[in-house]
Amino acid sequence: MLTTTIGAYPKPDNVPLPDWFRTGGQNEPAKYSAALANLTVEDEAAIDRAVARVVRDQVDAGIDIPTDGEVRRENYIHYHCRHLAGFDFEQLRDKPIRGGAQVLTVPSVQGPVAAGAPFLPRDWRIAQGATDKPVKITLPGPMTISDTVVDEHYGDPRALGRDLAVTLNQEIKALAEAGCRVVQIDEPVFARRPEAALAYGIENLERAFAGVPGTVQRVVHACCGYPERLDQEDYLKASPESYVTLSDALEAADFHALSLEDAHRHNDLRLFERFPTKTLIVGVVAIASSRIEPAEEIRARLAAILGHIEPQRLIAAPDCGLGYLSPTLAVAKLTNLAAAAHSLP
């Protein structure tokens, strides 16, 4: 059974950029802007070395499809926005998220969104140079981006998402041309707002993947929400019914693989039967817990899921990104994950 990671990996200490995970989930775009303005050639080289290091960490732990660890990113959304026209990182706004449970300082949209020069192909080349395994590159989805900025231009999340999808499509095609063979769009807001996802989110998601060569595996990640800190017990998660609500539309949508979380909160096993053709990337280790799941425990859950899906369509993964963990914890969890998955058909 194949294994993969989802996106973020613990940032090495020598990376000269602010770390969103080390500030309790509080994004600080002004601080990140200042860090970017002061990066030296030596800093850029240190970041490249850190990317290679986290890729090797994942591969050494047994991961078959690693990511670049999102080492360059302040968070998985705003890093992307900085490369697009229309976003203003000087006119920052406060925005409540997760039903008011948290307030973030975010960029604003002040004009039409448009793509600039492709930037992710270089990120991929640096990461791919560290391994002969296929490195997956992740992008934030249109609905998730629009939900994590303040729109003062469009006034319509469907329209903003449509233009965002066009820019994502250009970036994904550039990745494909560079040689990247696994691309993942992250849409966690789907689980929190399934009605909007059904109304226009999945349509814009498909627009982002339109015309991408068949040689590229198109993956969608839909988790149920991050905590504010490691080992937080009471953080707000999307409803467990969201996956069921979205299942028919996601099964019919034009992409290859769907990433779902299952470790933090097990799904009803019948959920997996609702995806008769999709490859499912299932989270089997928790990303917000310092507990290291034993390989036997992970193997038992995967075996139970295999009663509801063919082995060739199941890939084992963490629930989401690993940024809250220490490198030691991340490696321990991934090692057990890989040992469990590789012991199954």
Tab-separated table of C-alpha atoms in Angstrom:
chain	number	residue	atom	x	y	z
A	1	MET	CA	0.000	0.000	0.000
A	2	LEU	CA	1.356	3.417	-0.933
A	3	THR	CA	1.925	6.201	1.579
A	4	THR	CA	1.987	9.969	1.248
A	5	THR	CA	2.086	13.124	3.331
A	6	ILE	CA	-0.418	15.953	2.939
A	7	GLY	CA	1.521	19.226	2.943
A	8	ALA	CA	3.291	20.915	5.835
A	9	TYR	CA	6.261	19.381	7.626
A	10	PRO	CA	8.036	20.829	10.698
A	11	LYS	CA	10.208	23.753	9.590
A	12	PRO	CA	13.884	23.224	10.398
A	13	ASP	CA	15.197	25.760	12.906
A	14	ASN	CA	17.587	27.352	10.417
A	15	VAL	CA	14.822	28.480	8.039
A	16	PRO	CA	14.886	32.318	8.137
A	17	LEU	CA	11.112	32.712	7.833
A	18	PRO	CA	8.292	33.028	10.402
A	19	ASP	CA	6.559	29.762	11.197
A	20	TRP	CA	2.747	29.917	11.368
A	21	PHE	CA	2.641	26.754	13.469
A	22	ARG	CA	4.915	28.200	16.153
A	23	THR	CA	2.674	31.211	16.733
A	24	GLY	CA	-0.340	29.191	17.832
A	25	GLY	CA	-1.906	29.248	14.382
A	26	GLN	CA	-1.767	33.045	14.210
A	27	ASN	CA	-0.758	34.238	10.769
A	28	GLU	CA	1.468	37.323	10.750
A	29	PRO	CA	1.603	38.590	7.156
A	30	ALA	CA	3.416	41.830	8.016
A	31	LYS	CA	6.222	39.930	9.756
A	32	TYR	CA	6.486	37.536	6.816
A	33	SER	CA	6.596	40.454	4.363
A	34	ALA	CA	9.503	41.937	6.308
A	35	ALA	CA	11.329	38.607	6.338
A	36	LEU	CA	10.915	38.254	2.574
A	37	ALA	CA	12.248	41.763	2.007
A	38	ASN	CA	15.403	40.929	3.966
A	39	LEU	CA	16.209	37.495	2.516
A	40	THR	CA	19.799	37.156	1.343
A	41	VAL	CA	21.273	34.776	-1.205
A	42	GLU	CA	22.587	32.744	1.714
A	43	ASP	CA	19.094	32.642	3.228
A	44	GLU	CA	17.630	31.349	-0.026
A	45	ALA	CA	20.264	28.625	-0.136
A	46	ALA	CA	19.463	27.672	3.469
A	47	ILE	CA	15.776	27.342	2.583
A	48	ASP	CA	16.641	25.126	-0.391
A	49	ARG	CA	18.748	22.892	1.858
A	50	ALA	CA	15.912	22.717	4.391
A	51	VAL	CA	13.467	21.633	1.676
A	52	ALA	CA	15.799	18.846	0.609
A	53	ARG	CA	16.208	17.793	4.233
A	54	VAL	CA	12.490	17.454	4.948
A	55	VAL	CA	11.958	15.513	1.721
A	56	ARG	CA	14.693	13.081	2.746
A	57	ASP	CA	13.161	12.812	6.240
A	58	GLN	CA	9.862	11.717	4.732
A	59	VAL	CA	11.443	9.247	2.325
A	60	ASP	CA	13.680	7.780	5.040
A	61	ALA	CA	10.559	7.234	7.168
A	62	GLY	CA	9.021	5.199	4.338
A	63	ILE	CA	6.828	7.728	2.550
A	64	ASP	CA	6.328	6.898	-1.119
A	65	ILE	CA	4.941	10.283	-2.239
A	66	PRO	CA	6.495	13.075	-0.133
A	67	THR	CA	5.778	16.810	-0.338
A	68	ASP	CA	8.186	19.755	-0.208
A	69	GLY	CA	6.989	20.282	3.366
A	70	GLU	CA	5.717	23.768	2.461
A	71	VAL	CA	8.957	24.998	4.027
A	72	ARG	CA	8.882	28.311	2.108
A	73	ARG	CA	5.340	29.154	3.103
A	74	GLU	CA	4.046	31.398	5.859
A	75	ASN	CA	0.893	29.319	5.594
A	76	TYR	CA	-0.465	27.215	2.800
A	77	ILE	CA	-2.813	29.954	1.500
A	78	HIS	CA	-1.159	33.361	1.673
A	79	TYR	CA	2.165	32.222	0.207
A	80	HIS	CA	0.234	31.551	-2.968
A	81	CYS	CA	-1.675	34.839	-2.829
A	82	ARG	CA	1.577	36.806	-2.730
A	83	HIS	CA	2.299	35.634	-6.267
A	84	LEU	CA	-1.018	36.830	-7.703
A	85	ALA	CA	-2.150	40.261	-8.880
A	86	GLY	CA	-5.118	41.723	-7.013
A	87	PHE	CA	-3.992	40.846	-3.466
A	88	ASP	CA	-2.826	43.628	-1.161
A	89	PHE	CA	-0.528	42.705	1.729
A	90	GLU	CA	-0.281	46.327	2.873
A	91	GLN	CA	-4.009	46.794	3.411
A	92	LEU	CA	-4.469	44.022	5.955
A	93	ARG	CA	-7.809	43.250	7.562
A	94	ASP	CA	-9.032	41.270	10.573
A	95	LYS	CA	-11.283	38.392	9.629
A	96	PRO	CA	-13.218	36.031	11.931
A	97	ILE	CA	-12.992	32.388	10.863
A	98	ARG	CA	-14.485	29.086	12.028
A	99	GLY	CA	-17.688	30.687	13.186
A	100	GLY	CA	-15.885	33.427	15.080
A	101	ALA	CA	-13.722	31.020	17.063
A	102	GLN	CA	-10.594	32.714	15.743
A	103	VAL	CA	-9.688	36.079	14.192
A	104	LEU	CA	-6.870	36.273	11.649
A	105	THR	CA	-5.076	39.222	10.089
A	106	VAL	CA	-5.338	38.640	6.364
A	107	PRO	CA	-4.612	40.330	3.027
A	108	SER	CA	-7.364	42.060	1.092
A	109	VAL	CA	-8.443	41.721	-2.523
A	110	GLN	CA	-8.328	45.177	-4.105
A	111	GLY	CA	-8.520	44.349	-7.813
A	112	PRO	CA	-8.957	41.592	-10.401
A	113	VAL	CA	-7.039	38.441	-9.510
A	114	ALA	CA	-4.548	37.324	-12.139
A	115	ALA	CA	-1.575	34.990	-12.340
A	116	GLY	CA	1.997	36.227	-12.521
A	117	ALA	CA	5.036	34.236	-13.585
A	118	PRO	CA	4.862	30.565	-12.503
A	119	PHE	CA	6.616	30.054	-9.151
A	120	LEU	CA	5.807	26.531	-8.006
A	121	PRO	CA	7.879	24.756	-10.704
A	122	ARG	CA	11.053	25.983	-8.990
A	123	ASP	CA	9.743	24.837	-5.588
A	124	TRP	CA	9.072	21.423	-7.102
A	125	ARG	CA	12.484	21.145	-8.784
A	126	ILE	CA	14.302	21.847	-5.508
A	127	ALA	CA	12.245	19.229	-3.680
A	128	GLN	CA	12.385	16.661	-6.475
A	129	GLY	CA	16.160	16.969	-6.583
A	130	ALA	CA	16.334	15.335	-3.141
A	131	THR	CA	14.694	12.018	-4.103
A	132	ASP	CA	13.745	9.682	-6.910
A	133	LYS	CA	10.266	9.360	-5.371
A	134	PRO	CA	7.540	11.510	-6.984
A	135	VAL	CA	7.221	14.758	-5.003
A	136	LYS	CA	3.694	16.128	-4.626
A	137	ILE	CA	3.110	19.872	-4.781
A	138	THR	CA	0.116	21.410	-3.000
A	139	LEU	CA	-1.961	24.493	-3.810
A	140	PRO	CA	-4.811	26.131	-1.864
A	141	GLY	CA	-8.191	25.783	-3.566
A	142	PRO	CA	-10.339	28.661	-4.849
A	143	MET	CA	-12.978	28.419	-2.140
A	144	THR	CA	-10.421	28.112	0.657
A	145	ILE	CA	-8.456	31.132	-0.595
A	146	SER	CA	-11.570	33.272	-0.868
A	147	ASP	CA	-12.602	32.248	2.648
A	148	THR	CA	-9.236	33.303	4.104
A	149	VAL	CA	-8.919	36.827	2.677
A	150	VAL	CA	-11.117	39.941	2.757
A	151	ASP	CA	-12.644	40.617	-0.660
A	152	GLU	CA	-13.139	44.315	-1.322
A	153	HIS	CA	-13.357	44.031	-5.100
A	154	TYR	CA	-15.612	41.195	-6.312
A	155	GLY	CA	-18.324	41.072	-3.667
A	156	ASP	CA	-19.128	37.551	-4.829
A	157	PRO	CA	-17.189	34.460	-3.628
A	158	ARG	CA	-18.277	32.493	-6.715
A	159	ALA	CA	-16.770	35.123	-9.049
A	160	LEU	CA	-13.597	35.483	-6.969
A	161	GLY	CA	-13.263	31.704	-6.934
A	162	ARG	CA	-13.675	31.554	-10.696
A	163	ASP	CA	-10.761	33.918	-11.291
A	164	LEU	CA	-8.684	32.145	-8.668
A	165	ALA	CA	-9.347	28.843	-10.422
A	166	VAL	CA	-7.978	30.272	-13.673
A	167	THR	CA	-4.741	31.309	-11.947
A	168	LEU	CA	-4.413	27.915	-10.252
A	169	ASN	CA	-4.959	26.202	-13.568
A	170	GLN	CA	-2.067	28.126	-15.119
A	171	GLU	CA	0.215	27.203	-12.212
A	172	ILE	CA	-0.736	23.517	-12.347
A	173	LYS	CA	-0.092	23.390	-16.086
A	174	ALA	CA	3.314	24.967	-15.484
A	175	LEU	CA	4.042	22.280	-12.873
A	176	ALA	CA	3.008	19.598	-15.347
A	177	GLU	CA	5.277	21.051	-18.015
A	178	ALA	CA	8.155	21.089	-15.526
A	179	GLY	CA	7.628	17.374	-14.863
A	180	CYS	CA	5.607	17.275	-11.629
A	181	ARG	CA	3.332	14.243	-11.650
A	182	VAL	CA	1.278	14.660	-8.449
A	183	VAL	CA	-0.587	17.910	-7.710
A	184	GLN	CA	-2.930	18.439	-4.774
A	185	ILE	CA	-5.493	21.202	-4.250
A	186	ASP	CA	-6.441	21.805	-0.612
A	187	GLU	CA	-10.100	22.623	0.051
A	188	PRO	CA	-10.716	22.229	3.808
A	189	VAL	CA	-13.474	24.831	3.605
A	190	PHE	CA	-15.529	22.248	1.683
A	191	ALA	CA	-16.084	20.333	4.942
A	192	ARG	CA	-16.995	23.468	6.906
A	193	ARG	CA	-19.305	24.888	4.226
A	194	PRO	CA	-20.647	21.923	2.232
A	195	GLU	CA	-23.620	23.866	0.842
A	196	ALA	CA	-21.308	26.445	-0.756
A	197	ALA	CA	-19.040	23.670	-1.991
A	198	LEU	CA	-21.991	22.069	-3.756
A	199	ALA	CA	-23.272	25.397	-5.088
A	200	TYR	CA	-20.030	26.566	-6.692
A	201	GLY	CA	-16.916	25.265	-4.906
A	202	ILE	CA	-16.607	21.949	-6.732
A	203	GLU	CA	-17.320	23.660	-10.071
A	204	ASN	CA	-14.404	26.057	-9.493
A	205	LEU	CA	-12.230	23.175	-8.300
A	206	GLU	CA	-12.785	21.387	-11.600
A	207	ARG	CA	-11.999	24.634	-13.426
A	208	ALA	CA	-8.630	24.693	-11.655
A	209	PHE	CA	-7.830	21.211	-12.987
A	210	ALA	CA	-9.276	21.708	-16.498
A	211	GLY	CA	-6.986	20.619	-19.326
A	212	VAL	CA	-4.235	19.341	-17.038
A	213	PRO	CA	-2.430	16.441	-18.769
A	214	GLY	CA	-3.497	12.944	-17.872
A	215	THR	CA	0.061	12.169	-16.766
A	216	VAL	CA	-0.564	14.298	-13.670
A	217	GLN	CA	-2.418	12.727	-10.755
A	218	ARG	CA	-4.973	15.303	-9.574
A	219	VAL	CA	-5.583	15.121	-5.819
A	220	VAL	CA	-8.037	17.030	-3.600
A	221	HIS	CA	-7.529	17.311	0.163
A	222	ALA	CA	-10.557	18.073	2.348
A	223	CYS	CA	-9.759	17.971	6.062
A	224	CYS	CA	-12.064	19.080	8.869
A	225	GLY	CA	-10.021	21.838	10.528
A	226	TYR	CA	-6.774	22.665	12.328
A	227	PRO	CA	-6.360	23.220	16.072
A	228	GLU	CA	-4.631	26.268	17.542
A	229	ARG	CA	-1.941	24.203	19.262
A	230	LEU	CA	-0.632	20.693	19.718
A	231	ASP	CA	-2.693	18.431	21.994
A	232	GLN	CA	-5.674	20.778	22.046
A	233	GLU	CA	-8.644	18.596	22.899
A	234	ASP	CA	-11.631	20.847	22.242
A	235	TYR	CA	-10.923	22.536	18.927
A	236	LEU	CA	-13.726	23.127	16.475
A	237	LYS	CA	-14.045	20.566	13.692
A	238	ALA	CA	-16.349	20.446	10.711
A	239	SER	CA	-19.402	18.224	11.066
A	240	PRO	CA	-18.725	14.516	10.490
A	241	GLU	CA	-21.741	14.545	8.168
A	242	SER	CA	-19.971	16.882	5.726
A	243	TYR	CA	-18.149	14.064	3.969
A	244	VAL	CA	-21.431	12.224	3.435
A	245	THR	CA	-23.137	15.390	2.162
A	246	LEU	CA	-20.331	15.989	-0.340
A	247	SER	CA	-19.632	12.399	-1.293
A	248	ASP	CA	-21.770	12.056	-4.433
A	249	ALA	CA	-20.556	15.335	-5.921
A	250	LEU	CA	-16.901	14.639	-5.094
A	251	GLU	CA	-17.143	11.124	-6.494
A	252	ALA	CA	-18.499	12.558	-9.763
A	253	ALA	CA	-15.977	15.425	-9.976
A	254	ASP	CA	-13.098	15.260	-12.450
A	255	PHE	CA	-10.044	14.456	-10.358
A	256	HIS	CA	-8.272	11.239	-9.398
A	257	ALA	CA	-7.791	11.030	-5.627
A	258	LEU	CA	-9.561	12.405	-2.559
A	259	SER	CA	-7.783	12.934	0.766
A	260	LEU	CA	-9.962	12.538	3.891
A	261	GLU	CA	-9.094	12.626	7.578
A	262	ASP	CA	-9.958	9.620	9.715
A	263	ALA	CA	-7.474	9.493	12.610
A	264	HIS	CA	-8.707	12.351	14.798
A	265	ARG	CA	-12.285	11.143	14.405
A	266	HIS	CA	-13.012	7.837	12.726
A	267	ASN	CA	-15.550	7.893	9.923
A	268	ASP	CA	-18.355	5.397	9.613
A	269	LEU	CA	-16.740	2.713	7.446
A	270	ARG	CA	-19.691	2.867	5.060
A	271	LEU	CA	-18.434	6.288	3.958
A	272	PHE	CA	-15.674	4.665	1.920
A	273	GLU	CA	-18.241	2.718	-0.101
A	274	ARG	CA	-19.645	6.037	-1.359
A	275	PHE	CA	-16.524	6.459	-3.526
A	276	PRO	CA	-16.575	3.489	-5.911
A	277	THR	CA	-14.008	4.901	-8.376
A	278	LYS	CA	-11.897	7.483	-6.549
A	279	THR	CA	-8.562	6.660	-5.014
A	280	LEU	CA	-8.873	7.559	-1.321
A	281	ILE	CA	-5.979	8.996	0.684
A	282	VAL	CA	-7.015	8.310	4.262
A	283	GLY	CA	-5.539	9.935	7.356
A	284	VAL	CA	-4.485	7.274	9.838
A	285	VAL	CA	-2.255	9.314	12.179
A	286	ALA	CA	-3.401	12.435	14.040
A	287	ILE	CA	-1.556	15.663	13.316
A	288	ALA	CA	-2.590	17.562	16.460
A	289	SER	CA	-1.612	14.923	19.003
A	290	SER	CA	1.818	14.144	20.427
A	291	ARG	CA	0.761	10.524	20.927
A	292	ILE	CA	2.629	8.207	18.567
A	293	GLU	CA	0.166	5.697	17.135
A	294	PRO	CA	1.564	2.133	17.229
A	295	ALA	CA	1.998	0.491	13.825
A	296	GLU	CA	-0.346	-2.310	14.897
A	297	GLU	CA	-3.111	0.207	15.640
A	298	ILE	CA	-2.664	1.897	12.260
A	299	ARG	CA	-2.598	-1.444	10.500
A	300	ALA	CA	-5.851	-2.520	12.170
A	301	ARG	CA	-7.646	0.634	11.008
A	302	LEU	CA	-6.339	0.254	7.452
A	303	ALA	CA	-7.429	-3.395	7.465
A	304	ALA	CA	-10.923	-2.356	8.545
A	305	ILE	CA	-11.104	0.228	5.751
A	306	LEU	CA	-9.969	-2.425	3.248
A	307	GLY	CA	-13.217	-4.204	3.943
A	308	HIS	CA	-14.923	-1.350	2.088
A	309	ILE	CA	-12.482	-0.383	-0.710
A	310	GLU	CA	-10.108	-2.223	-3.032
A	311	PRO	CA	-6.457	-2.155	-1.895
A	312	GLN	CA	-5.246	-0.491	-5.098
A	313	ARG	CA	-7.468	2.540	-4.377
A	314	LEU	CA	-6.291	3.153	-0.792
A	315	ILE	CA	-3.289	5.302	0.168
A	316	ALA	CA	-2.259	5.846	3.800
A	317	ALA	CA	-1.408	9.332	5.084
A	318	PRO	CA	-1.593	11.653	8.079
A	319	ASP	CA	-4.873	13.530	8.567
A	320	CYS	CA	-3.333	16.818	7.398
A	321	GLY	CA	-0.045	18.746	7.570
A	322	LEU	CA	2.511	17.917	10.262
A	323	GLY	CA	3.619	21.452	11.104
A	324	TYR	CA	2.612	21.351	14.775
A	325	LEU	CA	4.827	18.340	15.461
A	326	SER	CA	8.524	18.278	16.252
A	327	PRO	CA	10.697	16.607	13.600
A	328	THR	CA	11.214	13.667	15.990
A	329	LEU	CA	7.474	13.196	16.473
A	330	ALA	CA	6.783	13.565	12.760
A	331	VAL	CA	9.355	10.934	11.833
A	332	ALA	CA	8.071	8.532	14.495
A	333	LYS	CA	4.485	8.844	13.309
A	334	LEU	CA	5.443	8.497	9.633
A	335	THR	CA	7.693	5.500	10.318
A	336	ASN	CA	4.841	3.637	12.011
A	337	LEU	CA	2.413	4.712	9.291
A	338	ALA	CA	4.690	3.367	6.569
A	339	ALA	CA	5.415	0.130	8.441
A	340	ALA	CA	1.684	-0.513	8.816
A	341	ALA	CA	0.769	0.357	5.239
A	342	HIS	CA	3.637	-1.559	3.658
A	343	SER	CA	2.683	-4.703	5.586
A	344	LEU	CA	-0.724	-4.737	3.833
A	345	PRO	CA	-1.522	-5.699	0.215
